[in-house]
PDB file of N, CA, C and O in Angstrom:
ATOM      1  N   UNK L   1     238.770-131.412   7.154  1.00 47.00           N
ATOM      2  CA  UNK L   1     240.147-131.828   6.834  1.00 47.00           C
ATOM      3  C   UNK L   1     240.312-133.311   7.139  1.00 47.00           C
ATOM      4  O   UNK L   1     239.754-133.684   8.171  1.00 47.00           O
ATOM      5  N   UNK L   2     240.980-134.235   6.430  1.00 52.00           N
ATOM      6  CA  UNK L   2     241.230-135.515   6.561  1.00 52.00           C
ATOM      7  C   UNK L   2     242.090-135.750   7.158  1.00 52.00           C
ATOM      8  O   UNK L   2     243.002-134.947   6.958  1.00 52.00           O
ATOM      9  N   UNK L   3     242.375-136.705   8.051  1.00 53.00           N
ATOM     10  CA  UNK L   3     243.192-136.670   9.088  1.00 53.00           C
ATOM     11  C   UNK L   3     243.810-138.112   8.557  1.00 53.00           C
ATOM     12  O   UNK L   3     243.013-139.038   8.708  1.00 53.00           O
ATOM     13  N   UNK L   4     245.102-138.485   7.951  1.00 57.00           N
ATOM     14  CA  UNK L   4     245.447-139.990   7.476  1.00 57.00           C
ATOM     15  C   UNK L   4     246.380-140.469   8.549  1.00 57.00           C
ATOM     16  O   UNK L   4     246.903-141.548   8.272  1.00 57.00           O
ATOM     17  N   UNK L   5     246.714-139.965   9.666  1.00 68.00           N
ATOM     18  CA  UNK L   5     247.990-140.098  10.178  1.00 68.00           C
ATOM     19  C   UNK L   5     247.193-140.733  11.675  1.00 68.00           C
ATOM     20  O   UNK L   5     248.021-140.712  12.586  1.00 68.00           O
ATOM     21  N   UNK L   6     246.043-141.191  12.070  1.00 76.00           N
ATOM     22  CA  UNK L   6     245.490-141.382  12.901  1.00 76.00           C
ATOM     23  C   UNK L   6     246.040-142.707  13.292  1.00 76.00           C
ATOM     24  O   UNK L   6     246.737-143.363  12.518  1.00 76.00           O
ATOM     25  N   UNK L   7     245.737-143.097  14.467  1.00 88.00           N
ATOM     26  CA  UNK L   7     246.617-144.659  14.801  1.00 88.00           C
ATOM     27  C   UNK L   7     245.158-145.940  15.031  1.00 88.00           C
ATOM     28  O   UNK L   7     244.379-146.025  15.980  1.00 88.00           O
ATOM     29  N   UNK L   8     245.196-146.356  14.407  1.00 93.00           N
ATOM     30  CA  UNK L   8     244.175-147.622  14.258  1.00 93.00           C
ATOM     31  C   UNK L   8     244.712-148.637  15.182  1.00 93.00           C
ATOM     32  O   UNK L   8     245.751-149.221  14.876  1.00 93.00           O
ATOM     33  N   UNK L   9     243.897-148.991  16.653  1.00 94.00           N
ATOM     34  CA  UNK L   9     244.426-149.912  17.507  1.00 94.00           C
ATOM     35  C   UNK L   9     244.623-151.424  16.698  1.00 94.00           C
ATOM     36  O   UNK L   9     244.322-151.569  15.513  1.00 94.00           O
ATOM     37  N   UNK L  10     245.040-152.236  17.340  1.00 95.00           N
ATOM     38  CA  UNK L  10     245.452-153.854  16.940  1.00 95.00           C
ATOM     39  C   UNK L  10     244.016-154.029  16.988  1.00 95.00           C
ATOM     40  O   UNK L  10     243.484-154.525  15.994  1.00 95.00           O
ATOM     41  N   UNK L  11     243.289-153.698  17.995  1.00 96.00           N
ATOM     42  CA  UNK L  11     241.919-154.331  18.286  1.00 96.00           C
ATOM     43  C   UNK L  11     240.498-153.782  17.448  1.00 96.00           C
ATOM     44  O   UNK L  11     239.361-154.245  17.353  1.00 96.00           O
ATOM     45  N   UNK L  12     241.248-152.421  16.837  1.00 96.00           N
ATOM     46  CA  UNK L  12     240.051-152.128  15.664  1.00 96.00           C
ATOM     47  C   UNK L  12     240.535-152.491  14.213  1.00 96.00           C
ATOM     48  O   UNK L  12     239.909-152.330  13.165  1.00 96.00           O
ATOM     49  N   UNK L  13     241.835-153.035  14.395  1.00 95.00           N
ATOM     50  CA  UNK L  13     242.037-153.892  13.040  1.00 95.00           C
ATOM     51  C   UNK L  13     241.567-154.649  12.852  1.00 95.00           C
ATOM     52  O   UNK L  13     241.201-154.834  11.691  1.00 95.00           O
ATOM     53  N   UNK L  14     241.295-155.489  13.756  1.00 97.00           N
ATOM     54  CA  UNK L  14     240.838-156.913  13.540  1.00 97.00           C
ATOM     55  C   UNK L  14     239.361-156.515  13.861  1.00 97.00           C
ATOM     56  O   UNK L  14     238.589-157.356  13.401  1.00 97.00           O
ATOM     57  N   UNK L  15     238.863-155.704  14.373  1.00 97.00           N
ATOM     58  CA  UNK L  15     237.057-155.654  13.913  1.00 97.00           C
ATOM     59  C   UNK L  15     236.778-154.941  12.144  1.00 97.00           C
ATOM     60  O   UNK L  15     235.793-154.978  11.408  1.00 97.00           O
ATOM     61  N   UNK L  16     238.101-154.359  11.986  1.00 96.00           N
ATOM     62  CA  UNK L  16     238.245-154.089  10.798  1.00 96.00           C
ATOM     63  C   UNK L  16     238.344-155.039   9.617  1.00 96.00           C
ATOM     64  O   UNK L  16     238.152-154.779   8.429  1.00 96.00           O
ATOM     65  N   UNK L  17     238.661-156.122  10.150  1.00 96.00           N
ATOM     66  CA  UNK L  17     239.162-156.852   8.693  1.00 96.00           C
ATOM     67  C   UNK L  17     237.564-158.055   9.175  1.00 96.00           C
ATOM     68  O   UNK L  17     236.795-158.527   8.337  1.00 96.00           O
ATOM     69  N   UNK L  18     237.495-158.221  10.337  1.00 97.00           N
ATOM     70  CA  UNK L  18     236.104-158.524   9.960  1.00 97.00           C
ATOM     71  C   UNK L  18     235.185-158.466   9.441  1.00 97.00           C
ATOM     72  O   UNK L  18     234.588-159.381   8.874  1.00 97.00           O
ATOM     73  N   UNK L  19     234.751-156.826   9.586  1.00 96.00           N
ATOM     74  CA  UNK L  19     233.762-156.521   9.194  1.00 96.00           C
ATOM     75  C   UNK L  19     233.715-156.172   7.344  1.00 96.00           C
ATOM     76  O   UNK L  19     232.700-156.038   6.660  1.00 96.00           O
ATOM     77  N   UNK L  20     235.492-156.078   6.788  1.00 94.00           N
ATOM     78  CA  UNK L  20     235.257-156.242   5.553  1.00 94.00           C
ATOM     79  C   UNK L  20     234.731-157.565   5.154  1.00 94.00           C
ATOM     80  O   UNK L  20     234.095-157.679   4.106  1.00 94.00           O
ATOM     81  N   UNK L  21     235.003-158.752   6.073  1.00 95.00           N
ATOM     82  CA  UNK L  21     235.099-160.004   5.125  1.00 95.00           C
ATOM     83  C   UNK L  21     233.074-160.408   5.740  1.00 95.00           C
ATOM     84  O   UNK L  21     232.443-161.417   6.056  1.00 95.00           O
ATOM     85  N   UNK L  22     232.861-159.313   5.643  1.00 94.00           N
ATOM     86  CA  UNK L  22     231.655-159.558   5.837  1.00 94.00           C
ATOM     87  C   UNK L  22     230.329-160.236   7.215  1.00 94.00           C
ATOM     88  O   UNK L  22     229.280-160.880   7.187  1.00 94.00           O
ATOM     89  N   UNK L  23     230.970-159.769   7.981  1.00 97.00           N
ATOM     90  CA  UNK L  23     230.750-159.964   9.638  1.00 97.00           C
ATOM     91  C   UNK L  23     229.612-159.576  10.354  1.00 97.00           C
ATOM     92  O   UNK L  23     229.587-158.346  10.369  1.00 97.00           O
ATOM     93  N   UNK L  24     228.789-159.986  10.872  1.00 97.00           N
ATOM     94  CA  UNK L  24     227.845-159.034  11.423  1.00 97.00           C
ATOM     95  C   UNK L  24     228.202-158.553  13.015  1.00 97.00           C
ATOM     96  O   UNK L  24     228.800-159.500  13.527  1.00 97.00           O
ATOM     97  N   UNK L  25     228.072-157.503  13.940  1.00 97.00           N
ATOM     98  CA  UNK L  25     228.753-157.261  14.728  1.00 97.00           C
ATOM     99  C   UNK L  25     228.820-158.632  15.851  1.00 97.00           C
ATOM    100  O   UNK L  25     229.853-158.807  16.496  1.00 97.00           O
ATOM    101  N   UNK L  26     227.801-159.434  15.991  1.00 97.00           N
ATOM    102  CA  UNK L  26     227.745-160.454  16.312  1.00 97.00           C
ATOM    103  C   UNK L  26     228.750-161.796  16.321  1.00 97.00           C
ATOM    104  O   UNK L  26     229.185-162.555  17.187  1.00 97.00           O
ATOM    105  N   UNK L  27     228.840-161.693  15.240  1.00 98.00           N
ATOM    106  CA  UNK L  27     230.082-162.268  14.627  1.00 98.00           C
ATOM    107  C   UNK L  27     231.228-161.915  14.989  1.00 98.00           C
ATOM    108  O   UNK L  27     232.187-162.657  15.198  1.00 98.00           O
ATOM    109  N   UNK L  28     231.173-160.530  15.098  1.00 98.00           N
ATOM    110  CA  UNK L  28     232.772-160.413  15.210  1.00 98.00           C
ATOM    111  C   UNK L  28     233.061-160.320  16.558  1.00 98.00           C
ATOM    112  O   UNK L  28     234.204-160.349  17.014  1.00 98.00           O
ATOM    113  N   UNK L  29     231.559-160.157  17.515  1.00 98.00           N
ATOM    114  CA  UNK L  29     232.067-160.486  18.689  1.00 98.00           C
ATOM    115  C   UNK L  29     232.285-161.774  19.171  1.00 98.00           C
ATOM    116  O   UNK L  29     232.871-161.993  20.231  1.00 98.00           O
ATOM    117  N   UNK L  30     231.892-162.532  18.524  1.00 98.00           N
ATOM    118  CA  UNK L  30     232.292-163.826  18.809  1.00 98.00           C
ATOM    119  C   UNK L  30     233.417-164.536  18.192  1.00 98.00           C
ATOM    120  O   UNK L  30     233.568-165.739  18.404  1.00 98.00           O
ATOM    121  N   UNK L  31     234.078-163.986  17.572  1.00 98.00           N
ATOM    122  CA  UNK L  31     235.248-164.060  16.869  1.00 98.00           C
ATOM    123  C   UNK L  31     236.506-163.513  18.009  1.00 98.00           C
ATOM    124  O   UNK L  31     237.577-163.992  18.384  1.00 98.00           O
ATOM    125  N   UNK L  32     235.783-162.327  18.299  1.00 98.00           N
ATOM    126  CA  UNK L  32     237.047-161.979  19.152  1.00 98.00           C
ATOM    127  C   UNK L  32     237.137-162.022  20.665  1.00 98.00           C
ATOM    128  O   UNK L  32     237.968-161.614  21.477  1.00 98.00           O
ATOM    129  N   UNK L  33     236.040-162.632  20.746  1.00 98.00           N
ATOM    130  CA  UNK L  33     235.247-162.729  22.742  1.00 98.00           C
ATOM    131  C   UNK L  33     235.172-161.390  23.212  1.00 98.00           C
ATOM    132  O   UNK L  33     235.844-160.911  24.125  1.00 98.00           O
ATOM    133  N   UNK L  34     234.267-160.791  22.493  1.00 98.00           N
ATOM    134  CA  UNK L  34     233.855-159.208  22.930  1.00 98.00           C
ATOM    135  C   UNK L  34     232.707-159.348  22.816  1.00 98.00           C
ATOM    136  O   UNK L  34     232.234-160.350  22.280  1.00 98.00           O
ATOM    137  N   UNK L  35     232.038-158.448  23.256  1.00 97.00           N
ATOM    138  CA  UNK L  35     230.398-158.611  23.376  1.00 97.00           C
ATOM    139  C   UNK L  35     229.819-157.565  22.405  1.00 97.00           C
ATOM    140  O   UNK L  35     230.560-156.622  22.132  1.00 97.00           O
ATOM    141  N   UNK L  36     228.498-157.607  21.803  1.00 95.00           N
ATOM    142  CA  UNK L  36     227.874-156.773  20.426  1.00 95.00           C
ATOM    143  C   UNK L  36     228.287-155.348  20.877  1.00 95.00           C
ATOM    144  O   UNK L  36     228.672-154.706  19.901  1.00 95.00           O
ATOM    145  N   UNK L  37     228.335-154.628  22.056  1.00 97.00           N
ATOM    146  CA  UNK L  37     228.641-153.190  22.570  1.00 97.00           C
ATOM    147  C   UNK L  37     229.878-152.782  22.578  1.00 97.00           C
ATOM    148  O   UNK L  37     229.879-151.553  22.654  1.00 97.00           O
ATOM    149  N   UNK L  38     231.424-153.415  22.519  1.00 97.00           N
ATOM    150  CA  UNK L  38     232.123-153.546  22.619  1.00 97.00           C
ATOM    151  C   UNK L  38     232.375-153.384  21.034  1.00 97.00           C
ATOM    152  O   UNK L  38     233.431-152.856  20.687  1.00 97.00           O
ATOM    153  N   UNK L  39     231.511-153.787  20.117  1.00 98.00           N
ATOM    154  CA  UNK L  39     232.235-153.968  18.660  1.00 98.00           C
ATOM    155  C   UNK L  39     231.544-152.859  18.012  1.00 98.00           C
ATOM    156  O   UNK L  39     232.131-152.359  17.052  1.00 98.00           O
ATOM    157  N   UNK L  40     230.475-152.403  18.328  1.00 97.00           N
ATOM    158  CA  UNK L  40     229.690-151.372  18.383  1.00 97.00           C
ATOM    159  C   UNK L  40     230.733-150.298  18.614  1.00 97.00           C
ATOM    160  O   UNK L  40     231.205-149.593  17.722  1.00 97.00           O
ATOM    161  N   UNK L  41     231.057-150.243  19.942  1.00 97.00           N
ATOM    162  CA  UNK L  41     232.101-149.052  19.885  1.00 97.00           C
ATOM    163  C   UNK L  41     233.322-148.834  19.115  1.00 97.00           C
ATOM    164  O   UNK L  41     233.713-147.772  18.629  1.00 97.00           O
ATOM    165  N   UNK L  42     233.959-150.171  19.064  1.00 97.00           N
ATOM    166  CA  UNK L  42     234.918-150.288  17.922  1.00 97.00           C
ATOM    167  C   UNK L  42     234.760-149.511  15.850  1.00 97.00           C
ATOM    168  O   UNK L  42     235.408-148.836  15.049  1.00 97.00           O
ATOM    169  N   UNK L  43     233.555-150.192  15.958  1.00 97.00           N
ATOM    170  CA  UNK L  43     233.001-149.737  14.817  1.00 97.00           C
ATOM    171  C   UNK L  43     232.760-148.280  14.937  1.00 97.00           C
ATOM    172  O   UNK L  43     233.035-147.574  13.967  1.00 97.00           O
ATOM    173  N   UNK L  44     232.132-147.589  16.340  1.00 97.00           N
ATOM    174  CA  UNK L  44     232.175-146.480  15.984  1.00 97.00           C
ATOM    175  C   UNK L  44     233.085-145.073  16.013  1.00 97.00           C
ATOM    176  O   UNK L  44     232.704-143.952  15.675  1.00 97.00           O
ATOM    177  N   UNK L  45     234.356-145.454  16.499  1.00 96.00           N
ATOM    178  CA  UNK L  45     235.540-144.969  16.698  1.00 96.00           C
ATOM    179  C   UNK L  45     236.364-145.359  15.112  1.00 96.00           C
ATOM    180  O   UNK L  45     236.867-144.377  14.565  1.00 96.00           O
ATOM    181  N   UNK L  46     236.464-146.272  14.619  1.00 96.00           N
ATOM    182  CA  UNK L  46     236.655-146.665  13.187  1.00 96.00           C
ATOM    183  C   UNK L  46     236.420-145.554  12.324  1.00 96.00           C
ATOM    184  O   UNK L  46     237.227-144.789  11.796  1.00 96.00           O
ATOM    185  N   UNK L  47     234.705-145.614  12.252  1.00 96.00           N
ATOM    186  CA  UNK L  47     234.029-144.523  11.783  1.00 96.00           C
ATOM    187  C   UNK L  47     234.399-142.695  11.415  1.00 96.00           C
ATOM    188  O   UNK L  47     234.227-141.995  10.417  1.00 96.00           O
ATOM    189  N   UNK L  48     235.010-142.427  12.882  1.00 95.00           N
ATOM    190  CA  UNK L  48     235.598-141.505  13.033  1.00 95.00           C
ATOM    191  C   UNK L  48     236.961-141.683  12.626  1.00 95.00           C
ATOM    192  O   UNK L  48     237.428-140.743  11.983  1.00 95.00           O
ATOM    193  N   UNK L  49     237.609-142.530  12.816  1.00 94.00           N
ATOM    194  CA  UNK L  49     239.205-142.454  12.655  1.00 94.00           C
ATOM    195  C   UNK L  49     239.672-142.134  11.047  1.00 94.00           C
ATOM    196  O   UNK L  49     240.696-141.598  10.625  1.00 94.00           O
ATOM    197  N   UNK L  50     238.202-142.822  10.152  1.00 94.00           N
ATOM    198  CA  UNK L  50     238.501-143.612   8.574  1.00 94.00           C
ATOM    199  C   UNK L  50     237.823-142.304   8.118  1.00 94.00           C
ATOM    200  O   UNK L  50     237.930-142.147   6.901  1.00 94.00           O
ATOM    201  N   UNK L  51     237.033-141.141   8.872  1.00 93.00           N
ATOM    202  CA  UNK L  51     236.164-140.032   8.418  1.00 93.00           C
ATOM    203  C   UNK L  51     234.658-140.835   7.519  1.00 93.00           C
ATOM    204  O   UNK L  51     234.092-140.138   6.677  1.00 93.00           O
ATOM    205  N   UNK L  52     234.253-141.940   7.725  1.00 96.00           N
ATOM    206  CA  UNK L  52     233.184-142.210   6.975  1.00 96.00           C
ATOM    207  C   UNK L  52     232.091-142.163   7.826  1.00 96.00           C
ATOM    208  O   UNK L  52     231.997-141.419   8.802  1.00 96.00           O
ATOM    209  N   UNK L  53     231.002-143.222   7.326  1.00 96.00           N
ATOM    210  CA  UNK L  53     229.295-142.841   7.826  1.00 96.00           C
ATOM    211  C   UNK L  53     228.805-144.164   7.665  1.00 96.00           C
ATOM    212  O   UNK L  53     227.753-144.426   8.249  1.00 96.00           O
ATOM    213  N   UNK L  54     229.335-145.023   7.013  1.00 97.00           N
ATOM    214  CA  UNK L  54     228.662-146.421   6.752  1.00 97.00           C
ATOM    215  C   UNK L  54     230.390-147.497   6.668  1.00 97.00           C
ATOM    216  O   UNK L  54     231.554-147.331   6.302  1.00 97.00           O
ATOM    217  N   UNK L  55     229.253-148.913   7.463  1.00 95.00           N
ATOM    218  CA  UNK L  55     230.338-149.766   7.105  1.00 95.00           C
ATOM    219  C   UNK L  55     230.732-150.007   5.656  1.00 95.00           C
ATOM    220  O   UNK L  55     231.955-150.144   5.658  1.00 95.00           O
ATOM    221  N   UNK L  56     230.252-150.121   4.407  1.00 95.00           N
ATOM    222  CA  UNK L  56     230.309-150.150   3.206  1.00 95.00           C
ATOM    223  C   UNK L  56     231.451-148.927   2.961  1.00 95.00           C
ATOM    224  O   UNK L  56     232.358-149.308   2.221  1.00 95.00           O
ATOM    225  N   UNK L  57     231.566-147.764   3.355  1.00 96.00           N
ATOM    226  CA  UNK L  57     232.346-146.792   2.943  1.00 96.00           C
ATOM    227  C   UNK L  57     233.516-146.800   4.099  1.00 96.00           C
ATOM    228  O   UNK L  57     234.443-146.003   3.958  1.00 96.00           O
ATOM    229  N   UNK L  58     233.499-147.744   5.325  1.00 95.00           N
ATOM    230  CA  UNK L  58     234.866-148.115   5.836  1.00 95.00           C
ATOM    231  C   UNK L  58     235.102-148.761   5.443  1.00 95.00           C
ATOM    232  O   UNK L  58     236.329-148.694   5.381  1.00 95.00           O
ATOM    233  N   UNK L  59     234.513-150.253   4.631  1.00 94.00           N
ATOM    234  CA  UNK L  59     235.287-151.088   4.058  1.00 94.00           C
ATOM    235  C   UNK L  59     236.347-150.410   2.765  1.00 94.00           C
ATOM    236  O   UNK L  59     237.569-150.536   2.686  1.00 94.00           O
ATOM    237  N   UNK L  60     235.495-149.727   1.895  1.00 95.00           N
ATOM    238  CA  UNK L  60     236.441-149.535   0.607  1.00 95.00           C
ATOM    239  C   UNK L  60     237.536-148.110   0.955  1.00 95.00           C
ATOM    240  O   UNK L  60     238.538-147.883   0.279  1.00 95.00           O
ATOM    241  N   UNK L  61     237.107-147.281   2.100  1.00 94.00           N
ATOM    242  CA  UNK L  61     238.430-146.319   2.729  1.00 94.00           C
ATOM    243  C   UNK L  61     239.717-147.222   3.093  1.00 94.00           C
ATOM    244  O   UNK L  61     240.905-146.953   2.917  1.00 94.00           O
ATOM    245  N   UNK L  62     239.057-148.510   3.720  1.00 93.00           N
ATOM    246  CA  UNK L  62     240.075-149.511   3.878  1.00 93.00           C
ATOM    247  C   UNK L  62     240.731-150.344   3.264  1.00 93.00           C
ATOM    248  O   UNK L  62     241.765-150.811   3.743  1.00 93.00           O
ATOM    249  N   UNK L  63     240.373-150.611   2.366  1.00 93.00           N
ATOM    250  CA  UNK L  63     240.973-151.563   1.286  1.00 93.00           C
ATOM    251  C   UNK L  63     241.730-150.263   0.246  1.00 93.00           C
ATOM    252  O   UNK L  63     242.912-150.379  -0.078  1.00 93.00           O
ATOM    253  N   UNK L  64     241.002-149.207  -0.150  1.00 93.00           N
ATOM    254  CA  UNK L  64     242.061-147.820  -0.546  1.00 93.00           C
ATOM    255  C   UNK L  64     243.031-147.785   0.605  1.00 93.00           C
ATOM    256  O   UNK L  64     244.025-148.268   0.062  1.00 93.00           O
ATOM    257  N   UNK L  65     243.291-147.590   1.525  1.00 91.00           N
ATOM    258  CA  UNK L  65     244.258-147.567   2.207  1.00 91.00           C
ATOM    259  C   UNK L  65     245.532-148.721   2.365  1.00 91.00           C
ATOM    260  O   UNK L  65     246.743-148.576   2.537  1.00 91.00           O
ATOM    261  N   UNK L  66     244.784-149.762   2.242  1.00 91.00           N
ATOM    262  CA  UNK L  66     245.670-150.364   2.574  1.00 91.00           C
ATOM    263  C   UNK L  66     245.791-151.449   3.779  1.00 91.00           C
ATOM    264  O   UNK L  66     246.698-152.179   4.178  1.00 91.00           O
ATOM    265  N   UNK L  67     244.217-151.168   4.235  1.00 90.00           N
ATOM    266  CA  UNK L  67     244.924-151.561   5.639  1.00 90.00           C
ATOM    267  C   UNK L  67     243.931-153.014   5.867  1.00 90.00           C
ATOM    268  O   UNK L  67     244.017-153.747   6.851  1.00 90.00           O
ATOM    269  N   UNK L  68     242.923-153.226   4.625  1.00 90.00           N
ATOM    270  CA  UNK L  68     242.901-154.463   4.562  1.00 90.00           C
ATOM    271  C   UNK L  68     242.787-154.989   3.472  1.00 90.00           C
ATOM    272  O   UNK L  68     242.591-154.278   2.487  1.00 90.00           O
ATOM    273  N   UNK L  69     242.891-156.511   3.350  1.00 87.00           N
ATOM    274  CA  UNK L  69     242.778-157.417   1.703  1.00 87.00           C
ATOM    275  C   UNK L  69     241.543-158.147   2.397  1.00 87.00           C
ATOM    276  O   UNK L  69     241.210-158.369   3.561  1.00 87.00           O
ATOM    277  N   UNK L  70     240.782-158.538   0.557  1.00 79.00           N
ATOM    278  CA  UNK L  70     239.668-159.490   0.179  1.00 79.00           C
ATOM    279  C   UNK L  70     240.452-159.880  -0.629  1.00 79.00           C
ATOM    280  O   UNK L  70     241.122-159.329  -1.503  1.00 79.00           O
ATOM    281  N   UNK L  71     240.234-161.701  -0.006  1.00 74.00           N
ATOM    282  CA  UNK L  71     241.285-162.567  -0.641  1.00 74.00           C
ATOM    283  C   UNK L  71     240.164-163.478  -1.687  1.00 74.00           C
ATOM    284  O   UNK L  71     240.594-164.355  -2.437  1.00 74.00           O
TER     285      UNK L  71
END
């Protein structure tokens, strides 16, 4: 069952809209002063929240949703 009503923190938004605009976790820890394990977990709570298996299929659950733009 799909769960759409889940609450996406402030802080996995923004590893979220990173990792659409093409980020490596590296990146986005240095983007946000978190360390690669830290975005790692982010990403993998995402994972679960968005019901997918790959960053490629959280990006486009996310951009179907709504919850980020490629400008």
């Amino acid at each position: 069952a799909r769960v759409t009503n889940v609450r996406i923190t402030r802080r996995e938004l923004a590893v979220l809209r990173l990792l659409a605009a093409g980020n490596s976790n590296r990146e986005i820890g240095d983007a946000l002063g978190i360390s690669d394990g830290t975005v790692k977990i982010h990403v993998t709570h995402l994972f679960a929240k968005l019901d997918v298996t790959s960053r490629t299929e959280a990006i486009h659950t996310a951009l179907r949703r709504g919850l980020v733009r490629i400008d």
